mmCIF file of N, CA, C and O in Angstrom:
data_model
loop_
_atom_site.group_PDB
_atom_site.id
_atom_site.type_symbol
_atom_site.label_atom_id
_atom_site.label_comp_id
_atom_site.label_asym_id
_atom_site.label_seq_id
_atom_site.Cartn_x
_atom_site.Cartn_y
_atom_site.Cartn_z
ATOM 1 N N UNK A 28 60.398 -79.649 92.431
ATOM 2 C CA UNK A 28 61.520 -80.338 92.996
ATOM 3 C C UNK A 28 62.215 -79.386 93.971
ATOM 4 O O UNK A 28 62.962 -78.507 93.566
ATOM 5 N N UNK A 29 61.943 -79.533 95.246
ATOM 6 C CA UNK A 29 62.543 -78.697 96.274
ATOM 7 C C UNK A 29 63.932 -79.207 96.629
ATOM 8 O O UNK A 29 64.157 -80.418 96.700
ATOM 9 N N UNK A 30 64.845 -78.294 96.878
ATOM 10 C CA UNK A 30 66.193 -78.676 97.295
ATOM 11 C C UNK A 30 66.123 -79.351 98.664
ATOM 12 O O UNK A 30 65.476 -78.854 99.581
ATOM 13 N N UNK A 31 66.763 -80.515 98.779
ATOM 14 C CA UNK A 31 66.794 -81.193 100.072
ATOM 15 C C UNK A 31 68.197 -81.685 100.427
ATOM 16 O O UNK A 31 68.373 -82.416 101.383
ATOM 17 N N UNK A 32 69.190 -81.293 99.635
ATOM 18 C CA UNK A 32 70.585 -81.629 99.908
ATOM 19 C C UNK A 32 71.335 -80.320 100.058
ATOM 20 O O UNK A 32 71.333 -79.492 99.161
ATOM 21 N N UNK A 33 71.962 -80.127 101.197
ATOM 22 C CA UNK A 33 72.643 -78.861 101.399
ATOM 23 C C UNK A 33 73.967 -78.998 102.113
ATOM 24 O O UNK A 33 74.294 -80.038 102.674
ATOM 25 N N UNK A 34 74.739 -77.941 102.047
ATOM 26 C CA UNK A 34 75.970 -77.817 102.806
ATOM 27 C C UNK A 34 76.979 -78.926 102.610
ATOM 28 O O UNK A 34 77.374 -79.252 101.494
ATOM 29 N N UNK A 35 77.398 -79.500 103.728
ATOM 30 C CA UNK A 35 78.424 -80.527 103.718
ATOM 31 C C UNK A 35 77.953 -81.766 102.947
ATOM 32 O O UNK A 35 78.754 -82.416 102.276
ATOM 33 N N UNK A 36 76.696 -82.090 103.032
ATOM 34 C CA UNK A 36 76.140 -83.237 102.310
ATOM 35 C C UNK A 36 76.376 -83.071 100.807
ATOM 36 O O UNK A 36 76.788 -84.000 100.118
ATOM 37 N N UNK A 37 76.140 -81.875 100.313
ATOM 38 C CA UNK A 37 76.312 -81.578 98.884
ATOM 39 C C UNK A 37 77.779 -81.717 98.469
ATOM 40 O O UNK A 37 78.093 -82.318 97.445
ATOM 41 N N UNK A 38 78.671 -81.159 99.261
ATOM 42 C CA UNK A 38 80.104 -81.229 98.962
ATOM 43 C C UNK A 38 80.581 -82.672 98.941
ATOM 44 O O UNK A 38 81.305 -83.092 98.030
ATOM 45 N N UNK A 39 80.172 -83.450 99.939
ATOM 46 C CA UNK A 39 80.580 -84.854 100.003
ATOM 47 C C UNK A 39 80.044 -85.657 98.827
ATOM 48 O O UNK A 39 80.748 -86.503 98.271
ATOM 49 N N UNK A 40 78.809 -85.406 98.443
ATOM 50 C CA UNK A 40 78.233 -86.120 97.304
ATOM 51 C C UNK A 40 79.005 -85.844 96.020
ATOM 52 O O UNK A 40 79.285 -86.748 95.245
ATOM 53 N N UNK A 41 79.342 -84.577 95.787
ATOM 54 C CA UNK A 41 80.083 -84.213 94.576
ATOM 55 C C UNK A 41 81.475 -84.844 94.591
ATOM 56 O O UNK A 41 81.913 -85.424 93.593
ATOM 57 N N UNK A 42 82.164 -84.774 95.730
ATOM 58 C CA UNK A 42 83.508 -85.354 95.823
ATOM 59 C C UNK A 42 83.492 -86.875 95.648
ATOM 60 O O UNK A 42 84.338 -87.435 94.936
ATOM 61 N N UNK A 43 82.537 -87.542 96.282
ATOM 62 C CA UNK A 43 82.429 -89.002 96.139
ATOM 63 C C UNK A 43 82.082 -89.367 94.703
ATOM 64 O O UNK A 43 82.629 -90.318 94.136
ATOM 65 N N UNK A 44 81.190 -88.604 94.097
ATOM 66 C CA UNK A 44 80.821 -88.859 92.703
ATOM 67 C C UNK A 44 82.006 -88.725 91.762
ATOM 68 O O UNK A 44 82.232 -89.577 90.896
ATOM 69 N N UNK A 45 82.796 -87.681 91.950
ATOM 70 C CA UNK A 45 83.975 -87.487 91.110
ATOM 71 C C UNK A 45 84.992 -88.595 91.351
ATOM 72 O O UNK A 45 85.594 -89.116 90.408
ATOM 73 N N UNK A 46 85.186 -88.965 92.615
ATOM 74 C CA UNK A 46 86.141 -90.025 92.936
ATOM 75 C C UNK A 46 85.727 -91.351 92.301
ATOM 76 O O UNK A 46 86.564 -92.076 91.747
ATOM 77 N N UNK A 47 84.444 -91.677 92.368
ATOM 78 C CA UNK A 47 83.973 -92.934 91.773
ATOM 79 C C UNK A 47 84.077 -92.891 90.251
ATOM 80 O O UNK A 47 84.484 -93.875 89.625
ATOM 81 N N UNK A 48 83.703 -91.775 89.651
ATOM 82 C CA UNK A 48 83.791 -91.647 88.195
ATOM 83 C C UNK A 48 85.229 -91.725 87.707
ATOM 84 O O UNK A 48 85.495 -92.252 86.624
ATOM 85 N N UNK A 49 86.156 -91.231 88.493
ATOM 86 C CA UNK A 49 87.558 -91.286 88.085
ATOM 87 C C UNK A 49 88.050 -92.724 87.983
ATOM 88 O O UNK A 49 88.979 -93.011 87.220
ATOM 89 N N UNK A 50 87.417 -93.625 88.710
ATOM 90 C CA UNK A 50 87.813 -95.026 88.665
ATOM 91 C C UNK A 50 87.436 -95.700 87.343
ATOM 92 O O UNK A 50 87.924 -96.772 87.036
ATOM 93 N N UNK A 51 86.600 -95.065 86.564
ATOM 94 C CA UNK A 51 86.252 -95.597 85.245
ATOM 95 C C UNK A 51 87.418 -95.382 84.279
ATOM 96 O O UNK A 51 87.707 -96.227 83.435
ATOM 97 N N UNK A 52 88.100 -94.248 84.431
ATOM 98 C CA UNK A 52 89.120 -93.858 83.464
ATOM 99 C C UNK A 52 90.547 -94.119 83.937
ATOM 100 O O UNK A 52 91.432 -94.369 83.135
ATOM 101 N N UNK A 53 90.785 -94.021 85.238
ATOM 102 C CA UNK A 53 92.116 -94.270 85.798
ATOM 103 C C UNK A 53 91.976 -95.194 87.004
ATOM 104 O O UNK A 53 90.890 -95.426 87.490
ATOM 105 N N UNK A 54 93.064 -95.682 87.503
ATOM 106 C CA UNK A 54 92.993 -96.531 88.691
ATOM 107 C C UNK A 54 92.487 -97.911 88.344
ATOM 108 O O UNK A 54 93.069 -98.618 87.532
ATOM 109 N N UNK A 55 91.394 -98.297 88.941
ATOM 110 C CA UNK A 55 90.850 -99.645 88.766
ATOM 111 C C UNK A 55 90.281 -99.896 87.376
ATOM 112 O O UNK A 55 90.174 -101.028 86.940
ATOM 113 N N UNK A 56 89.859 -98.848 86.695
ATOM 114 C CA UNK A 56 89.237 -98.919 85.372
ATOM 115 C C UNK A 56 88.097 -99.941 85.339
ATOM 116 O O UNK A 56 88.021 -100.807 84.485
ATOM 117 N N UNK A 57 87.216 -99.813 86.287
ATOM 118 C CA UNK A 57 86.073 -100.708 86.396
ATOM 119 C C UNK A 57 84.784 -99.968 86.021
ATOM 120 O O UNK A 57 84.640 -98.786 86.332
ATOM 121 N N UNK A 58 83.860 -100.645 85.370
ATOM 122 C CA UNK A 58 82.586 -99.988 85.030
ATOM 123 C C UNK A 58 81.746 -99.650 86.262
ATOM 124 O O UNK A 58 80.810 -98.866 86.172
ATOM 125 N N UNK A 59 82.064 -100.229 87.417
ATOM 126 C CA UNK A 59 81.314 -99.908 88.634
ATOM 127 C C UNK A 59 81.477 -98.445 89.025
ATOM 128 O O UNK A 59 80.683 -97.901 89.787
ATOM 129 N N UNK A 60 82.480 -97.778 88.485
ATOM 130 C CA UNK A 60 82.677 -96.362 88.776
ATOM 131 C C UNK A 60 81.558 -95.484 88.261
ATOM 132 O O UNK A 60 81.357 -94.376 88.752
ATOM 133 N N UNK A 61 80.811 -95.965 87.279
ATOM 134 C CA UNK A 61 79.687 -95.182 86.737
ATOM 135 C C UNK A 61 78.608 -94.933 87.783
ATOM 136 O O UNK A 61 77.774 -94.041 87.619
ATOM 137 N N UNK A 62 78.618 -95.690 88.866
ATOM 138 C CA UNK A 62 77.657 -95.454 89.948
ATOM 139 C C UNK A 62 77.880 -94.061 90.556
ATOM 140 O O UNK A 62 77.001 -93.506 91.192
ATOM 141 N N UNK A 63 79.070 -93.489 90.309
ATOM 142 C CA UNK A 63 79.384 -92.155 90.800
ATOM 143 C C UNK A 63 78.539 -91.056 90.185
ATOM 144 O O UNK A 63 78.483 -89.946 90.713
ATOM 145 N N UNK A 64 77.861 -91.350 89.093
ATOM 146 C CA UNK A 64 76.974 -90.362 88.474
ATOM 147 C C UNK A 64 75.837 -90.000 89.429
ATOM 148 O O UNK A 64 75.403 -88.851 89.480
ATOM 149 N N UNK A 65 75.378 -90.959 90.201
ATOM 150 C CA UNK A 65 74.234 -90.726 91.094
ATOM 151 C C UNK A 65 74.562 -89.697 92.181
ATOM 152 O O UNK A 65 73.866 -88.687 92.292
ATOM 153 N N UNK A 66 75.615 -89.909 92.998
ATOM 154 C CA UNK A 66 75.894 -88.866 93.999
ATOM 155 C C UNK A 66 76.323 -87.546 93.380
ATOM 156 O O UNK A 66 76.023 -86.474 93.925
ATOM 157 N N UNK A 67 76.982 -87.591 92.233
ATOM 158 C CA UNK A 67 77.392 -86.357 91.570
ATOM 159 C C UNK A 67 76.170 -85.533 91.166
ATOM 160 O O UNK A 67 76.095 -84.328 91.451
ATOM 161 N N UNK A 68 75.202 -86.153 90.527
ATOM 162 C CA UNK A 68 74.002 -85.427 90.087
ATOM 163 C C UNK A 68 73.141 -84.963 91.262
ATOM 164 O O UNK A 68 72.589 -83.863 91.221
ATOM 165 N N UNK A 69 73.017 -85.786 92.301
ATOM 166 C CA UNK A 69 72.222 -85.354 93.453
ATOM 167 C C UNK A 69 72.890 -84.183 94.165
ATOM 168 O O UNK A 69 72.206 -83.325 94.707
ATOM 169 N N UNK A 70 74.222 -84.132 94.130
ATOM 170 C CA UNK A 70 74.923 -82.994 94.718
ATOM 171 C C UNK A 70 74.799 -81.740 93.869
ATOM 172 O O UNK A 70 74.594 -80.644 94.385
ATOM 173 N N UNK A 71 74.903 -81.900 92.569
ATOM 174 C CA UNK A 71 74.822 -80.747 91.662
ATOM 175 C C UNK A 71 73.415 -80.143 91.663
ATOM 176 O O UNK A 71 73.242 -78.925 91.729
ATOM 177 N N UNK A 72 72.398 -80.993 91.605
ATOM 178 C CA UNK A 72 71.017 -80.497 91.541
ATOM 179 C C UNK A 72 70.387 -80.276 92.913
ATOM 180 O O UNK A 72 69.248 -79.828 93.008
ATOM 181 N N UNK A 73 71.117 -80.621 93.981
ATOM 182 C CA UNK A 73 70.664 -80.421 95.360
ATOM 183 C C UNK A 73 69.356 -81.130 95.669
ATOM 184 O O UNK A 73 68.563 -80.678 96.492
ATOM 185 N N UNK A 74 69.109 -82.244 95.011
ATOM 186 C CA UNK A 74 67.882 -83.008 95.258
ATOM 187 C C UNK A 74 68.192 -84.490 95.259
ATOM 188 O O UNK A 74 68.795 -85.011 94.328
ATOM 189 N N UNK A 75 67.777 -85.176 96.305
ATOM 190 C CA UNK A 75 67.910 -86.624 96.394
ATOM 191 C C UNK A 75 66.501 -87.213 96.448
ATOM 192 O O UNK A 75 65.718 -86.885 97.345
ATOM 193 N N UNK A 76 66.150 -88.078 95.498
ATOM 194 C CA UNK A 76 64.782 -88.608 95.470
ATOM 195 C C UNK A 76 64.451 -89.506 96.663
ATOM 196 O O UNK A 76 63.286 -89.703 96.974
ATOM 197 N N UNK A 77 65.449 -90.017 97.366
ATOM 198 C CA UNK A 77 65.188 -90.883 98.515
ATOM 199 C C UNK A 77 64.955 -90.096 99.808
ATOM 200 O O UNK A 77 64.351 -90.614 100.737
ATOM 201 N N UNK A 78 65.432 -88.867 99.872
ATOM 202 C CA UNK A 78 65.257 -88.073 101.084
ATOM 203 C C UNK A 78 63.781 -87.848 101.441
ATOM 204 O O UNK A 78 63.408 -88.009 102.592
ATOM 205 N N UNK A 79 62.912 -87.475 100.502
ATOM 206 C CA UNK A 79 61.495 -87.308 100.872
ATOM 207 C C UNK A 79 60.855 -88.623 101.339
ATOM 208 O O UNK A 79 60.027 -88.615 102.244
ATOM 209 N N UNK A 80 61.257 -89.724 100.745
ATOM 210 C CA UNK A 80 60.701 -91.020 101.161
ATOM 211 C C UNK A 80 61.086 -91.362 102.590
ATOM 212 O O UNK A 80 60.330 -91.997 103.319
ATOM 213 N N UNK A 81 62.297 -90.932 102.987
ATOM 214 C CA UNK A 81 62.793 -91.213 104.332
ATOM 215 C C UNK A 81 62.515 -90.077 105.309
ATOM 216 O O UNK A 81 62.829 -90.182 106.490
ATOM 217 N N UNK A 82 61.945 -88.980 104.813
ATOM 218 C CA UNK A 82 61.652 -87.834 105.659
ATOM 219 C C UNK A 82 62.878 -87.046 106.066
ATOM 220 O O UNK A 82 62.902 -86.441 107.120
ATOM 221 N N UNK A 83 63.919 -87.062 105.227
ATOM 222 C CA UNK A 83 65.159 -86.369 105.528
ATOM 223 C C UNK A 83 65.276 -85.082 104.736
ATOM 224 O O UNK A 83 64.680 -84.929 103.668
ATOM 225 N N UNK A 84 66.058 -84.146 105.276
ATOM 226 C CA UNK A 84 66.349 -82.895 104.596
ATOM 227 C C UNK A 84 67.611 -82.326 105.227
ATOM 228 O O UNK A 84 67.624 -82.038 106.416
ATOM 229 N N UNK A 85 68.678 -82.162 104.450
ATOM 230 C CA UNK A 85 69.920 -81.639 105.009
ATOM 231 C C UNK A 85 70.130 -80.175 104.666
ATOM 232 O O UNK A 85 71.182 -79.615 104.972
ATOM 233 N N UNK A 86 69.129 -79.535 104.055
ATOM 234 C CA UNK A 86 69.224 -78.098 103.753
ATOM 235 C C UNK A 86 68.911 -77.291 105.021
ATOM 236 O O UNK A 86 68.147 -77.723 105.869
ATOM 237 N N UNK A 87 69.514 -76.104 105.068
ATOM 238 C CA UNK A 87 69.154 -75.210 106.157
ATOM 239 C C UNK A 87 67.745 -74.689 105.898
ATOM 240 O O UNK A 87 67.237 -74.746 104.780
ATOM 241 N N UNK A 88 67.136 -74.165 106.883
ATOM 242 C CA UNK A 88 65.738 -73.712 106.749
ATOM 243 C C UNK A 88 65.595 -72.573 105.748
ATOM 244 O O UNK A 88 64.583 -72.433 105.120
ATOM 245 N N UNK A 89 66.638 -71.728 105.612
ATOM 246 C CA UNK A 89 66.561 -70.610 104.682
ATOM 247 C C UNK A 89 66.584 -71.077 103.228
ATOM 248 O O UNK A 89 66.001 -70.462 102.368
ATOM 249 N N UNK A 90 67.306 -72.191 102.945
ATOM 250 C CA UNK A 90 67.466 -72.668 101.569
ATOM 251 C C UNK A 90 66.249 -73.413 101.060
ATOM 252 O O UNK A 90 66.077 -73.591 99.887
ATOM 253 N N UNK A 91 65.372 -73.839 101.934
ATOM 254 C CA UNK A 91 64.213 -74.630 101.524
ATOM 255 C C UNK A 91 63.121 -73.783 101.061
ATOM 256 O O UNK A 91 62.768 -72.909 100.723
#
């Protein structure tokens, strides 16, 4: 599993994931907030399973 999420992409994924997950416990209190687990985990593990399918890579060349 090669890292394919890097830099700003990683930061945004983690922030969006946390924001969506927070909606489960505060705010809207909707179960749809659990979808935030996906961007959170892809940001933490630096791997998105859809990037290879689409031929994308947001990591710098040194990190790959």
